[in-house]
Coordinates of C-alpha atoms in Angstrom, one line a residue:
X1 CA 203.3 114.8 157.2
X2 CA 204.5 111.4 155.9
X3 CA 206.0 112.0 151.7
X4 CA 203.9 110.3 149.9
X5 CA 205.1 106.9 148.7
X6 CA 206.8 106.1 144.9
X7 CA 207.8 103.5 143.0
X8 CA 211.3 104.9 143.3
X9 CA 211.0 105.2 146.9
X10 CA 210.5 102.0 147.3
X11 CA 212.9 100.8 145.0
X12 CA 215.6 102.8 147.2
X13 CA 214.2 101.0 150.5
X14 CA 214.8 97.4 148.4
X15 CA 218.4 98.6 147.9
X16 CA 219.1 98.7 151.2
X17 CA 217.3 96.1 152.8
X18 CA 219.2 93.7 150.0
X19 CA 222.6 95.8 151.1
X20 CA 221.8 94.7 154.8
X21 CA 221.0 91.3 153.5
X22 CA 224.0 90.9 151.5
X23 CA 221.8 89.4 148.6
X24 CA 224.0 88.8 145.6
X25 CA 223.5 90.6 142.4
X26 CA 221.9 88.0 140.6
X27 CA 219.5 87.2 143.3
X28 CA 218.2 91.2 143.1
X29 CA 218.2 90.8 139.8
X30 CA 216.1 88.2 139.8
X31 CA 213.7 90.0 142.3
X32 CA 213.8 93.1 139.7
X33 CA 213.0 91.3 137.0
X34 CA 209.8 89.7 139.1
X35 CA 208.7 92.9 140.4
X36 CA 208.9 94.5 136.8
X37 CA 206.9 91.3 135.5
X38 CA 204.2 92.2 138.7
X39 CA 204.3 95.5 137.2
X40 CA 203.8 94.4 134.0
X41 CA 200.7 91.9 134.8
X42 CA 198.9 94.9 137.0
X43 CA 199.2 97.2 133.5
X44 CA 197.8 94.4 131.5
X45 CA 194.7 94.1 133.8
X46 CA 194.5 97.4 134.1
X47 CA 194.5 97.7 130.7
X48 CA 192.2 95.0 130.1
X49 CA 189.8 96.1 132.3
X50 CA 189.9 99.3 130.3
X51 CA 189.6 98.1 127.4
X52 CA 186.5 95.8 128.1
X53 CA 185.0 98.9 129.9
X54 CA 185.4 101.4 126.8
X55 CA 183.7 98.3 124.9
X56 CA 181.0 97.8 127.2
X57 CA 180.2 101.5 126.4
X58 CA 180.6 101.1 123.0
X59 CA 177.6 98.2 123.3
X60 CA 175.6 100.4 125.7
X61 CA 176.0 103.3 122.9
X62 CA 174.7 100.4 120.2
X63 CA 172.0 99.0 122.2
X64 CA 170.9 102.9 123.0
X65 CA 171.0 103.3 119.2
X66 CA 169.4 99.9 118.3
X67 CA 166.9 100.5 121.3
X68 CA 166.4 103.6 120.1
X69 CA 165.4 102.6 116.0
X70 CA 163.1 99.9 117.1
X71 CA 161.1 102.6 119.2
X72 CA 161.1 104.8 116.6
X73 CA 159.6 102.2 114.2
X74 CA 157.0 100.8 117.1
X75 CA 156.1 104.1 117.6
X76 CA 156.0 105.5 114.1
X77 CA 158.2 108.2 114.7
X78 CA 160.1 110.3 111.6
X79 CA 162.9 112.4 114.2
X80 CA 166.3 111.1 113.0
X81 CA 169.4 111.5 115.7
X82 CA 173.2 111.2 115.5
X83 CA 175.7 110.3 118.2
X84 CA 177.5 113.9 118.0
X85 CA 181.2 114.5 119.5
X86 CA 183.0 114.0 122.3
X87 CA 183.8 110.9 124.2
X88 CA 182.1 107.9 124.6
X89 CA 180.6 108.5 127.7
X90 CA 179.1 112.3 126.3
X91 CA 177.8 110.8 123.6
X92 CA 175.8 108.0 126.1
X93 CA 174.7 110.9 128.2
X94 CA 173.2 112.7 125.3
X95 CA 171.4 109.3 123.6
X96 CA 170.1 108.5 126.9
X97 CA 167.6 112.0 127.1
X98 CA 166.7 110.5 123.4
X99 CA 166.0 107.1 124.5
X100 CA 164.4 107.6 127.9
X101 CA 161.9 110.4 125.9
X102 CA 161.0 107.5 123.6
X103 CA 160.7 105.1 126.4
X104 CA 157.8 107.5 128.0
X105 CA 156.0 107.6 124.7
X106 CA 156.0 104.0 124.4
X107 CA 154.6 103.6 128.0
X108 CA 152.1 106.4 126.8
X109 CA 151.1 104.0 124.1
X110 CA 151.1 101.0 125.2
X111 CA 148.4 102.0 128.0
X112 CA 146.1 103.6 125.0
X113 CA 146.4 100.6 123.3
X114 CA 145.7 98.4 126.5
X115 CA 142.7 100.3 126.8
X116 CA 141.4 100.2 123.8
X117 CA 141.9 97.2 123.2
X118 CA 140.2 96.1 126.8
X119 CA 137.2 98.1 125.3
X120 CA 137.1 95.9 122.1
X121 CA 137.6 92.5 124.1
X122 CA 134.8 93.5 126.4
X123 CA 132.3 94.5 123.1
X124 CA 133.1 91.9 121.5
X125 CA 132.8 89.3 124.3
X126 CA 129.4 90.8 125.4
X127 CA 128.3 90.4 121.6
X128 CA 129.4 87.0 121.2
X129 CA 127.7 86.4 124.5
X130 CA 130.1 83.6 126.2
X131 CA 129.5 85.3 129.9
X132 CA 133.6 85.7 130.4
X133 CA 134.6 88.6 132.4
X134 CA 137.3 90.5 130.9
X135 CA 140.4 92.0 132.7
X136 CA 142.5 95.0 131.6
X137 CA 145.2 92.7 132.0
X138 CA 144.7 90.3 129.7
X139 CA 144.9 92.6 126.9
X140 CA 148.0 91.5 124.8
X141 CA 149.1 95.0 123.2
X142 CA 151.4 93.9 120.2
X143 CA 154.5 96.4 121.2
X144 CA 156.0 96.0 117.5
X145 CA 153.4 97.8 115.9
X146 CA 152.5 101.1 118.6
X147 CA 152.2 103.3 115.2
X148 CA 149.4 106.3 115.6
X149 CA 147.5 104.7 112.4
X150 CA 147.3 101.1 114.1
X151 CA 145.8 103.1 117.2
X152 CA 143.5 104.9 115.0
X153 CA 142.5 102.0 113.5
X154 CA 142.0 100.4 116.8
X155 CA 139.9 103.8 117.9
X156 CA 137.8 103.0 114.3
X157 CA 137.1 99.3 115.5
X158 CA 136.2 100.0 118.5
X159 CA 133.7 102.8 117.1
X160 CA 132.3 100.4 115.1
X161 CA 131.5 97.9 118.1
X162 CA 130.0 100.8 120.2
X163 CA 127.7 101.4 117.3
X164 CA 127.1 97.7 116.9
X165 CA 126.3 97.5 120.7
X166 CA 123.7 100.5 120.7
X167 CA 122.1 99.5 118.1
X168 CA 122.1 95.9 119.9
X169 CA 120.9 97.5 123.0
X170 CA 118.2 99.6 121.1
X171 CA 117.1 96.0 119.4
X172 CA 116.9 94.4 123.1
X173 CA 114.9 97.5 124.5
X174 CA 112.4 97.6 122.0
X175 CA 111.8 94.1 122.4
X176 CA 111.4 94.5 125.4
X177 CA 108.7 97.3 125.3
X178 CA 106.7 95.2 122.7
X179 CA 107.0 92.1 125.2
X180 CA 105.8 94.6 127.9
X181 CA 103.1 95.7 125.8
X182 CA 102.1 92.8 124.7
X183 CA 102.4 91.7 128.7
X184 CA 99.8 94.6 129.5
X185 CA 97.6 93.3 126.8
X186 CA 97.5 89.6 127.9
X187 CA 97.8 90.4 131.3
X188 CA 101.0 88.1 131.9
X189 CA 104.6 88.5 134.4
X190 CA 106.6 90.8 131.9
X191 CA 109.8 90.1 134.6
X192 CA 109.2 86.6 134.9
X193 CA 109.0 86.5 131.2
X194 CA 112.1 87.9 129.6
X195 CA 114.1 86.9 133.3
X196 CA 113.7 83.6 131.3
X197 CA 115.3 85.1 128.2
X198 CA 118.1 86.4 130.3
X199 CA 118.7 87.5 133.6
X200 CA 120.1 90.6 133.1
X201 CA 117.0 92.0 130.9
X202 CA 115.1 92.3 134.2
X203 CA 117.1 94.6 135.9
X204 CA 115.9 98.1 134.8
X205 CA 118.3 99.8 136.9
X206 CA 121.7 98.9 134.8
X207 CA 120.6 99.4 131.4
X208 CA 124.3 98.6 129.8
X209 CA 124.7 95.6 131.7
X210 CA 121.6 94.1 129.6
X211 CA 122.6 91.3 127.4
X212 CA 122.8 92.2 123.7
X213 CA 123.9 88.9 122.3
X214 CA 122.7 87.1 119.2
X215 CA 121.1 84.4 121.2
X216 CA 119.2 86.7 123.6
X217 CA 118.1 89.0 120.7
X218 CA 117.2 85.8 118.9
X219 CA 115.3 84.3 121.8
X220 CA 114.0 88.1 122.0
X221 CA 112.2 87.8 119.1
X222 CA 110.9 84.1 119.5
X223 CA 109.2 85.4 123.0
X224 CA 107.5 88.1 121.3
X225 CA 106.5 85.9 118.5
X226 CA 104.6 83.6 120.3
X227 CA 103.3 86.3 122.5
X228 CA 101.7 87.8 119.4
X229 CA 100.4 84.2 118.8
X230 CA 98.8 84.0 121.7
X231 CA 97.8 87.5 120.8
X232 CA 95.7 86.4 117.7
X233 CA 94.8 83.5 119.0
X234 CA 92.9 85.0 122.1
X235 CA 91.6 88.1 120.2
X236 CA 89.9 85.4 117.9
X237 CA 88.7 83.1 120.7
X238 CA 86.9 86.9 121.7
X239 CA 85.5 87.9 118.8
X240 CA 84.2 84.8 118.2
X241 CA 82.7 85.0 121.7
X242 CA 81.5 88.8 120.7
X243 CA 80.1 87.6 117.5
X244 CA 78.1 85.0 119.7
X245 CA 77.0 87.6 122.1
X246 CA 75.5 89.7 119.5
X247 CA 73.9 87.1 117.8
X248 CA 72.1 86.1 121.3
X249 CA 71.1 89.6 122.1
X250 CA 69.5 89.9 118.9
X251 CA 68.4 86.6 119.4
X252 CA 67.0 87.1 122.3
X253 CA 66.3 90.8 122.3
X254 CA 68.7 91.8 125.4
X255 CA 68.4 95.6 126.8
X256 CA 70.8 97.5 125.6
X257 CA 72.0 98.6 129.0
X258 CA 72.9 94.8 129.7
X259 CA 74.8 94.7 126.3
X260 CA 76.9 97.8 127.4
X261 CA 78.0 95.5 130.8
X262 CA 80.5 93.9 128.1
X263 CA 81.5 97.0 125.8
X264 CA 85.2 95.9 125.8
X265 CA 84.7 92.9 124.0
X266 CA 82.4 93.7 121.6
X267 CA 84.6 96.6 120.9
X268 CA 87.0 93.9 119.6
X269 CA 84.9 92.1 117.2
X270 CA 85.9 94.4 114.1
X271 CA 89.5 95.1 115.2
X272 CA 92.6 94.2 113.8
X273 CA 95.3 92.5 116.1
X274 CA 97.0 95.8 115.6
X275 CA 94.8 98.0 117.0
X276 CA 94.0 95.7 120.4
X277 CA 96.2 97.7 122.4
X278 CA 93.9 98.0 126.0
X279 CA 95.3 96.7 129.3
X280 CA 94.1 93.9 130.2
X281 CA 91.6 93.4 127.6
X282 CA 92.9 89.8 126.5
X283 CA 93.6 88.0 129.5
X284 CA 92.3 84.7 130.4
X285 CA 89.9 85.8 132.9
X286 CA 88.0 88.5 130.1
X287 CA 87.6 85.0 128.0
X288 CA 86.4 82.8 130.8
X289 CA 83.9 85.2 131.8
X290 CA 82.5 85.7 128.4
X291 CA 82.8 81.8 127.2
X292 CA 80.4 82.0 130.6
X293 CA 78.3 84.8 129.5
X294 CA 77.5 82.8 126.5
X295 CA 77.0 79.7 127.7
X296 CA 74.5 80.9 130.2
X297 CA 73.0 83.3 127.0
X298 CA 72.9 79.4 124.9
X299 CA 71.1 78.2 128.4
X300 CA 68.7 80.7 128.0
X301 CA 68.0 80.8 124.6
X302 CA 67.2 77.0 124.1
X303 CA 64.2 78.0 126.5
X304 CA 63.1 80.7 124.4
X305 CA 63.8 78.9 121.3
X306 CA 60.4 77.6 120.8
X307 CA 59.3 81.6 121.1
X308 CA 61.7 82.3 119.3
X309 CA 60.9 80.0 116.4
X310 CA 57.4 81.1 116.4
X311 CA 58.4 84.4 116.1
X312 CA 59.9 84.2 112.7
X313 CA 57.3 82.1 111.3
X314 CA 54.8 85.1 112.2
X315 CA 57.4 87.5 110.6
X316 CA 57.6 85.6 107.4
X317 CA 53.8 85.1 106.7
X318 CA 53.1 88.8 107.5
X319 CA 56.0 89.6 104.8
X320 CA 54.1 86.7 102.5
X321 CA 50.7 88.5 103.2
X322 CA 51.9 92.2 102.9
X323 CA 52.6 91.4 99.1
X324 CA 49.7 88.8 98.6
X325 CA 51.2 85.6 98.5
X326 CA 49.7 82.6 99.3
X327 CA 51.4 80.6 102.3
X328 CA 49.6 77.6 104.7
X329 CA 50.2 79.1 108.2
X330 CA 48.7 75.7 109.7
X331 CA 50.7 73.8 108.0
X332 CA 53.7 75.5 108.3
X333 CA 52.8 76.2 112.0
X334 CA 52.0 72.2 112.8
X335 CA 55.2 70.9 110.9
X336 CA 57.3 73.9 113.0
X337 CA 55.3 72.0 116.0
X338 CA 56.3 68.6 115.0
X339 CA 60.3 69.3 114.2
X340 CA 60.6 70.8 117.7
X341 CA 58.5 68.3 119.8
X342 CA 60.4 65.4 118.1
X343 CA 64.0 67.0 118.9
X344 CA 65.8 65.6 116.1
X345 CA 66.4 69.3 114.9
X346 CA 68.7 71.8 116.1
X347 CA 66.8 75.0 116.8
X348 CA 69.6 77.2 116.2
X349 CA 69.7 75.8 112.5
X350 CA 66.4 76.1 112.6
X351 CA 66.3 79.5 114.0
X352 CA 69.7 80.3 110.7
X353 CA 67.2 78.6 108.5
X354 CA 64.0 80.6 108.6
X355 CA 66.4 83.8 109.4
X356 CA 67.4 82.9 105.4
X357 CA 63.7 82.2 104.6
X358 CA 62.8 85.6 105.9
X359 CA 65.7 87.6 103.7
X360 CA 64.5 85.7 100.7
X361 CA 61.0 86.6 101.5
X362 CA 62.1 90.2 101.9
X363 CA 64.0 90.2 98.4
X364 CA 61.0 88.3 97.0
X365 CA 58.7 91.3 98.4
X366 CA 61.1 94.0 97.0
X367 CA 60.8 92.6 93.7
X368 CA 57.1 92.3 93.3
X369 CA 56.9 95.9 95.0
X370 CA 56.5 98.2 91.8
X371 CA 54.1 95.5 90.6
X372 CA 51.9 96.1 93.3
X373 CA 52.1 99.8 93.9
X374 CA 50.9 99.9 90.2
X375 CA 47.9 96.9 90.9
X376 CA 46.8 99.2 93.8
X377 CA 46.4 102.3 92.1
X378 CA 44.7 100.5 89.3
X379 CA 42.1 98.6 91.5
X380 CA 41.2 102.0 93.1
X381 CA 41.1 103.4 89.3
X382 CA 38.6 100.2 88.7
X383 CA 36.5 101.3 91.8
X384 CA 36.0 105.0 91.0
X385 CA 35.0 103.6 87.0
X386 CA 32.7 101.4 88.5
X387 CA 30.9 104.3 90.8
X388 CA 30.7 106.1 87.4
X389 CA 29.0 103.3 85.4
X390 CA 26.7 102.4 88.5
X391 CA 25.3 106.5 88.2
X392 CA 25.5 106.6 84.5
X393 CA 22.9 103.4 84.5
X394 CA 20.4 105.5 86.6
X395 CA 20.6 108.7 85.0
X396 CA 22.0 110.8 87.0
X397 CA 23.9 112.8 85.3
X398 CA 22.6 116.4 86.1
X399 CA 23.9 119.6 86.8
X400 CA 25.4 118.4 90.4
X401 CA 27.4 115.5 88.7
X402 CA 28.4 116.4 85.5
X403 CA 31.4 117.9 85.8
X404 CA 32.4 114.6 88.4
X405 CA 31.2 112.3 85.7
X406 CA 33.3 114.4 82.5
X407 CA 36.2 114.2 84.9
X408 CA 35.5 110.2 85.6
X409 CA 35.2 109.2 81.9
X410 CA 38.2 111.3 80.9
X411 CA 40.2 108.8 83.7
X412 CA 38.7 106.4 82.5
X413 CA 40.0 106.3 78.8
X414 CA 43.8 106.2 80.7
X415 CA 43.1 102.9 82.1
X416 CA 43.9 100.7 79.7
X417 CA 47.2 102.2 78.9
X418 CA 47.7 101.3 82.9
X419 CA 46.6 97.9 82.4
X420 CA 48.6 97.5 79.0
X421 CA 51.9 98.8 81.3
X422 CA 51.1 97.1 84.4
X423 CA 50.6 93.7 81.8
X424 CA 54.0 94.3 80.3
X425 CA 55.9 94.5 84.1
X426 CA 54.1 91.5 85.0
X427 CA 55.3 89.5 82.1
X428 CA 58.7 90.4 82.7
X429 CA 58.6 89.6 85.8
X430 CA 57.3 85.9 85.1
X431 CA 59.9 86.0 82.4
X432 CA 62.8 86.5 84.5
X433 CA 61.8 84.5 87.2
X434 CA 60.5 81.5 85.3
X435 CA 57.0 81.5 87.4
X436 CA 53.8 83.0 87.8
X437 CA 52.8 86.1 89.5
X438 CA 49.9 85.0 91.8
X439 CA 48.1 87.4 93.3
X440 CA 45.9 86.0 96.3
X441 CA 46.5 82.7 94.8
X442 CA 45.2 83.6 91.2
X443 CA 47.4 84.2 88.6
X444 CA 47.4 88.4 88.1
X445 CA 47.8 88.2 84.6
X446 CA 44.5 86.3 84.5
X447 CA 42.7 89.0 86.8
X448 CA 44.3 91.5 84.3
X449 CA 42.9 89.8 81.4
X450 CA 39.5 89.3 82.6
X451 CA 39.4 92.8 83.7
X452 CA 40.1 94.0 80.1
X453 CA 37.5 91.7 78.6
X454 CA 34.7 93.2 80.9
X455 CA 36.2 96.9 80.4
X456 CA 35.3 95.9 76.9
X457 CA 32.0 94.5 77.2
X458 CA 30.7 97.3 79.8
X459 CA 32.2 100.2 77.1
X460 CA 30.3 98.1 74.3
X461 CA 27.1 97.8 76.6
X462 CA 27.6 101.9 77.0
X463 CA 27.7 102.4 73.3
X464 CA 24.3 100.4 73.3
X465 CA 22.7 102.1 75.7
X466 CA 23.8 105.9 74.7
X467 CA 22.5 105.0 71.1
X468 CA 19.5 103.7 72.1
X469 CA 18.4 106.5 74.2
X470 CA 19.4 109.0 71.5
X471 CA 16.9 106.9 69.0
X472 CA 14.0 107.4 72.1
X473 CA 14.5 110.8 72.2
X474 CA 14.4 111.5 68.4
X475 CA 11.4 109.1 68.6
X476 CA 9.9 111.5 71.3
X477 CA 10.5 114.9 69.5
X478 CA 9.3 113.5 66.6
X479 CA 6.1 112.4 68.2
X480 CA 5.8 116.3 70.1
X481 CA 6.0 117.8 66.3
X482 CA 3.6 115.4 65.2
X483 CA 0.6 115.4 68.4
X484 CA 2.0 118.5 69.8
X485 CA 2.9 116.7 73.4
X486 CA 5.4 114.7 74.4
X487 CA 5.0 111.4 75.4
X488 CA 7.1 110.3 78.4
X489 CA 10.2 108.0 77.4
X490 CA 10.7 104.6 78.1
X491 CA 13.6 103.8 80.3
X492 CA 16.5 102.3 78.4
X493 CA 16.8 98.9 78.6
X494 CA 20.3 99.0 79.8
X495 CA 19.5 100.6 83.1
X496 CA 18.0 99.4 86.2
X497 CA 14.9 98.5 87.0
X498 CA 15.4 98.4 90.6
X499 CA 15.9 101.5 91.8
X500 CA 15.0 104.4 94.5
X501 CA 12.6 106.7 93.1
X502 CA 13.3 109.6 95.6
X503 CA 16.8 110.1 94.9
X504 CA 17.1 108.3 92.0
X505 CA 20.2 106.1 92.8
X506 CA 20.4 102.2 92.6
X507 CA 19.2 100.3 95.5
X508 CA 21.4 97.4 94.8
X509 CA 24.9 97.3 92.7
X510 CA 26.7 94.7 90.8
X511 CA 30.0 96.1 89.7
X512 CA 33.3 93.7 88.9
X513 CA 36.4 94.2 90.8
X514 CA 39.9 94.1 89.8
X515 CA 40.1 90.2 90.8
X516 CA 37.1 89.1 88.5
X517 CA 34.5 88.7 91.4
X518 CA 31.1 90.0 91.0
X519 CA 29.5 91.9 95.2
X520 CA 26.5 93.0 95.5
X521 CA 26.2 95.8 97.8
X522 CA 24.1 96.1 100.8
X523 CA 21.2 97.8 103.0
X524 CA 23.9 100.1 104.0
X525 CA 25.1 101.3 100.8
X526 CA 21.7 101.7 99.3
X527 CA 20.6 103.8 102.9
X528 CA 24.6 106.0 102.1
X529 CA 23.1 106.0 98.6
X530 CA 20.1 107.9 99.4
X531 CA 21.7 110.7 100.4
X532 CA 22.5 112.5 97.1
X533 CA 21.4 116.2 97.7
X534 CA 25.7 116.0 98.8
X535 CA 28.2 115.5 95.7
X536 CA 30.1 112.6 96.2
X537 CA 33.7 113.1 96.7
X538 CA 36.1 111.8 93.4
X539 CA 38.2 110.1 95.5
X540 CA 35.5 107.9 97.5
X541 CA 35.8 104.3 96.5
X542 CA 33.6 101.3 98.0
X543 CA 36.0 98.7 98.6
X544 CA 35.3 95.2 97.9
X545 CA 36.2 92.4 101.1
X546 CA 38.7 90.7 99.2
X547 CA 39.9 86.8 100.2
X548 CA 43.0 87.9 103.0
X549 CA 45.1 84.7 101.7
X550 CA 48.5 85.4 100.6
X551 CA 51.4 83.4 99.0

């Protein structure tokens, strides 16, 4: 084994190569003092080199501490660290776990914050609505600021958009169901309809994909305001149709099994927009097909509308005649005749006219109906007074009648507080309505009047006859004292002449009746007349044929 080469073994080796050479002392001094320089020069770069190297790890130890500090601020951290002991290159290895430890968390962070902040960009992008597409890698994470409260407040933010959204998305879809509704109602393309709004709002498969921008919730809620336009305006186009429907049937008296054909309109002609909620029921076709239907009802009716007119005018004179008032059916009949032939007139005004006619007839009969409750109990009073008078004229007044005949004159002293009453109703009546009350044409206070005046006269013709016949039979008595037989008794004046001697009733009767005409009673009467061995009942009244002419 070779010994290991020295400086001083080489040294000895230039000895004697310079000994074989012969070089002279200054020459190898010369040479020593170059190779000492050489030396010198190696140590110096050695040195150098060493020197720059125990620097560079002083600036790797700095940059691990500086690198270390700005981590601990970016990430918020409150751990404090010191270099320790040892040499330089210790003190590197120990920094190092530090900083590589921080290093992960920053990573860590950096990727929450990425993610996060995607989330926001993405939110806020499908809010604003600008149809960009938004990649994780464009997120710019601001790696100064990687605290824990920035993240939270990232985490809060993004919170914040997620509620935004739903309640964006819960906006869009309830839209959307009143848009479908509404769709069902009027029978129109719901997809075609909001795939107009936006494209994604048709796909019912991906609900979070579905636009939720301002515009799209804007034009949202135009759609479904002029869907509810169209809404109002159709349910008022049909119930203006169902209100002409109606009208017709009554019109023209339709079946009630045809009315029920179209139940699903006239459903709708006292409902609010609201409550119109059944499929189909306002679509176009439901309001061509009635705007048909009553065309073909307007058809029909102007052939009926002569009927028809005809109709009324028999309904309003039986209302005029049903409470005695005086109306010219001819007349009213021929002009009816005249107005229709000439054409100039539309029959359905006509038609709304006498419909009007009719009510104020009815109201007119309503308020001359207490009136004339109260006339027909007195004319039947009048008749069962006049019965009375007509037997009290021919003495009969026996056993079989007397009782009747008490009864009869008792009623009759209550008829002119009747006549008094029904005289005050009729002036207030004429009072309030500024006009006469006719009564078949006459004026009822005058038939009132006049029936008081003869009430008077027959009870002052009674008075006559009672004391007359009171002076004949103190005449006769006086006379059977005086001759000892009775003579027979003339026949009051006041009674009739004319008369059935069998029964003893009146062949032939003038009484007055409640409108101031004067009858005379037939064959018939004075054949009912005859038979008298039956009481005649207290409420049987010969009615007189009155004049059937009403106002």
């Amino acid at each position: 084994m070779p010994s290991p080469t020295t400086c001083g073994s080489l040294l000895q080796e230039l000895q004697v190569i310079w000994d074989e050479i012969g070089e002279s002392d200054s020459e190898r001094d010369k040479m020593l003092l170059e190779l000492e320089q050489d030396c010198l020069d190696i140590y110096r770069r050695k040195v150098e080199r060493t020197r720059k190297y125990k620097a560079d790890l002083h600036q790797s130890l700095a940059d691990a501490e500086a690198e270390i500090a700005c981590l601990v601020s970016a990430l918020g951290e409150h751990a404090s660290f010191s270099r320790g002991k040892g040499t330089l290159k210790q003190q590197i290895s120990a920094i190092r776990s530090i900083l590589e430890d921080l290093r992960s968390k920053k990573e860590q962070r950096i990727k929450e914050f990425s993610g996060i902040q995607f989330q926001i960009a993405q939110i806020s992008s499908e809010i604003a609505g600008n149809g960009q597409s938004i990649n994780s890698v464009d997120a710019q994470v601001d790696e100064c600021d990687l605290t824990v409260k920035k993240l939270g407040e990232l985490k809060a933010h993004l919170r914040e958009l997620q509620n935004e959204k739903n309640l964006r998305l819960q906006k869009v879809n309830n839209n959307l169901s009143t848009i479908h509704e509404l769709s069902l109602v009027l029978s129109i393309n719901f997809l075609e309809t909001v795939n107009e709004v936006h494209p994604s709002l048709s796909d019912s498969k991906n609900v979070q994909s579905k636009s939720i921008s301002n515009d799209t919730i804007a034009r949202l809620t135009g759609v479904i305001h002029l869907l509810k336009q169209e809404k109002q305006q159709r349910l008022q186009k049909l119930q203006s149709l169902g209100n002409a429907l109606i009208k017709l049937w009554d019109l023209l008296e339709t079946p009630v099994n045809e009315q029920r054909k179209v139940d699903h309109v006239t459903s709708l002609v006292s409902s609010s927009v609201d409550e119109v909620s059944m499929l189909g029921c306002l679509a176009l076709d439901v309001i061509e097909q009635m705007e048909v239907e009553v065309e073909h009802l307007n058809e029909y009716k102007a052939s009926k509308m002569k009927e028809l007119v005809f109709k009324r005018q028999h309904e309003l004179e039986e209302i005029y005649k049903g409470v005695h008032m005086d109306v010219d059916s001819d007349a009213a009949r021929q002009i009816l005749i005249s107005l229709i032939d000439s054409g100039n007139v539309d029959l359905s005004d006509l038609l709304s006219s006498m419909d009007d006619q009719i009510a104020k007839a009815k109201e007119e009969s309503l308020s001359r109906k207490d009136i004339l409750d109260k006339v027909e109990k007195w004319k039947h009073g009048a008749k069962e007074e006049q019965w009375l008078d007509d037997y009290e004229k021919v003495n009969i007044v026996g056993k079989l009648f007397g009782n009747f005949l008490c009864n009869g004159f008792r009623s009759i002293g209550q008829r002119g507080a009747v006549v008094e009453n029904l005289i005050a109703k009729v002036k207030a009546w004429e009072a309030e309505k500024r006009i006469p009350f006719l009564y078949d044409k006459v004026p009822l206070l005058s038939i009132l009047e006049e029936y008081t005046t003869q009430c008077q006269k027959r009870e002052e013709e009674k008075r006559r006859c009672r004391e007359q016949k009171r002076l004949q039979e103190q005449f006769a008595a006086e006379q059977e004292a005086i001759y000892g037989s009775r003579p027979s008794i003339k026949k009051p004046l006041c009674q009739s002449t004319s008369t059935n001697t069998m029964a003893g009733t009146p062949v032939g009767r003038r009484f007055t009746t409640p409108s101031g005409r004067h009858v005379i009673s037939g064959g018939k009467e004075r054949r009912e007349s005859i038979r008298v061995t039956k009481p005649i009942p207290l409420n049987y009244v010969a009615l007189p044929k009155d004049d059937s002419v009403s106002h």
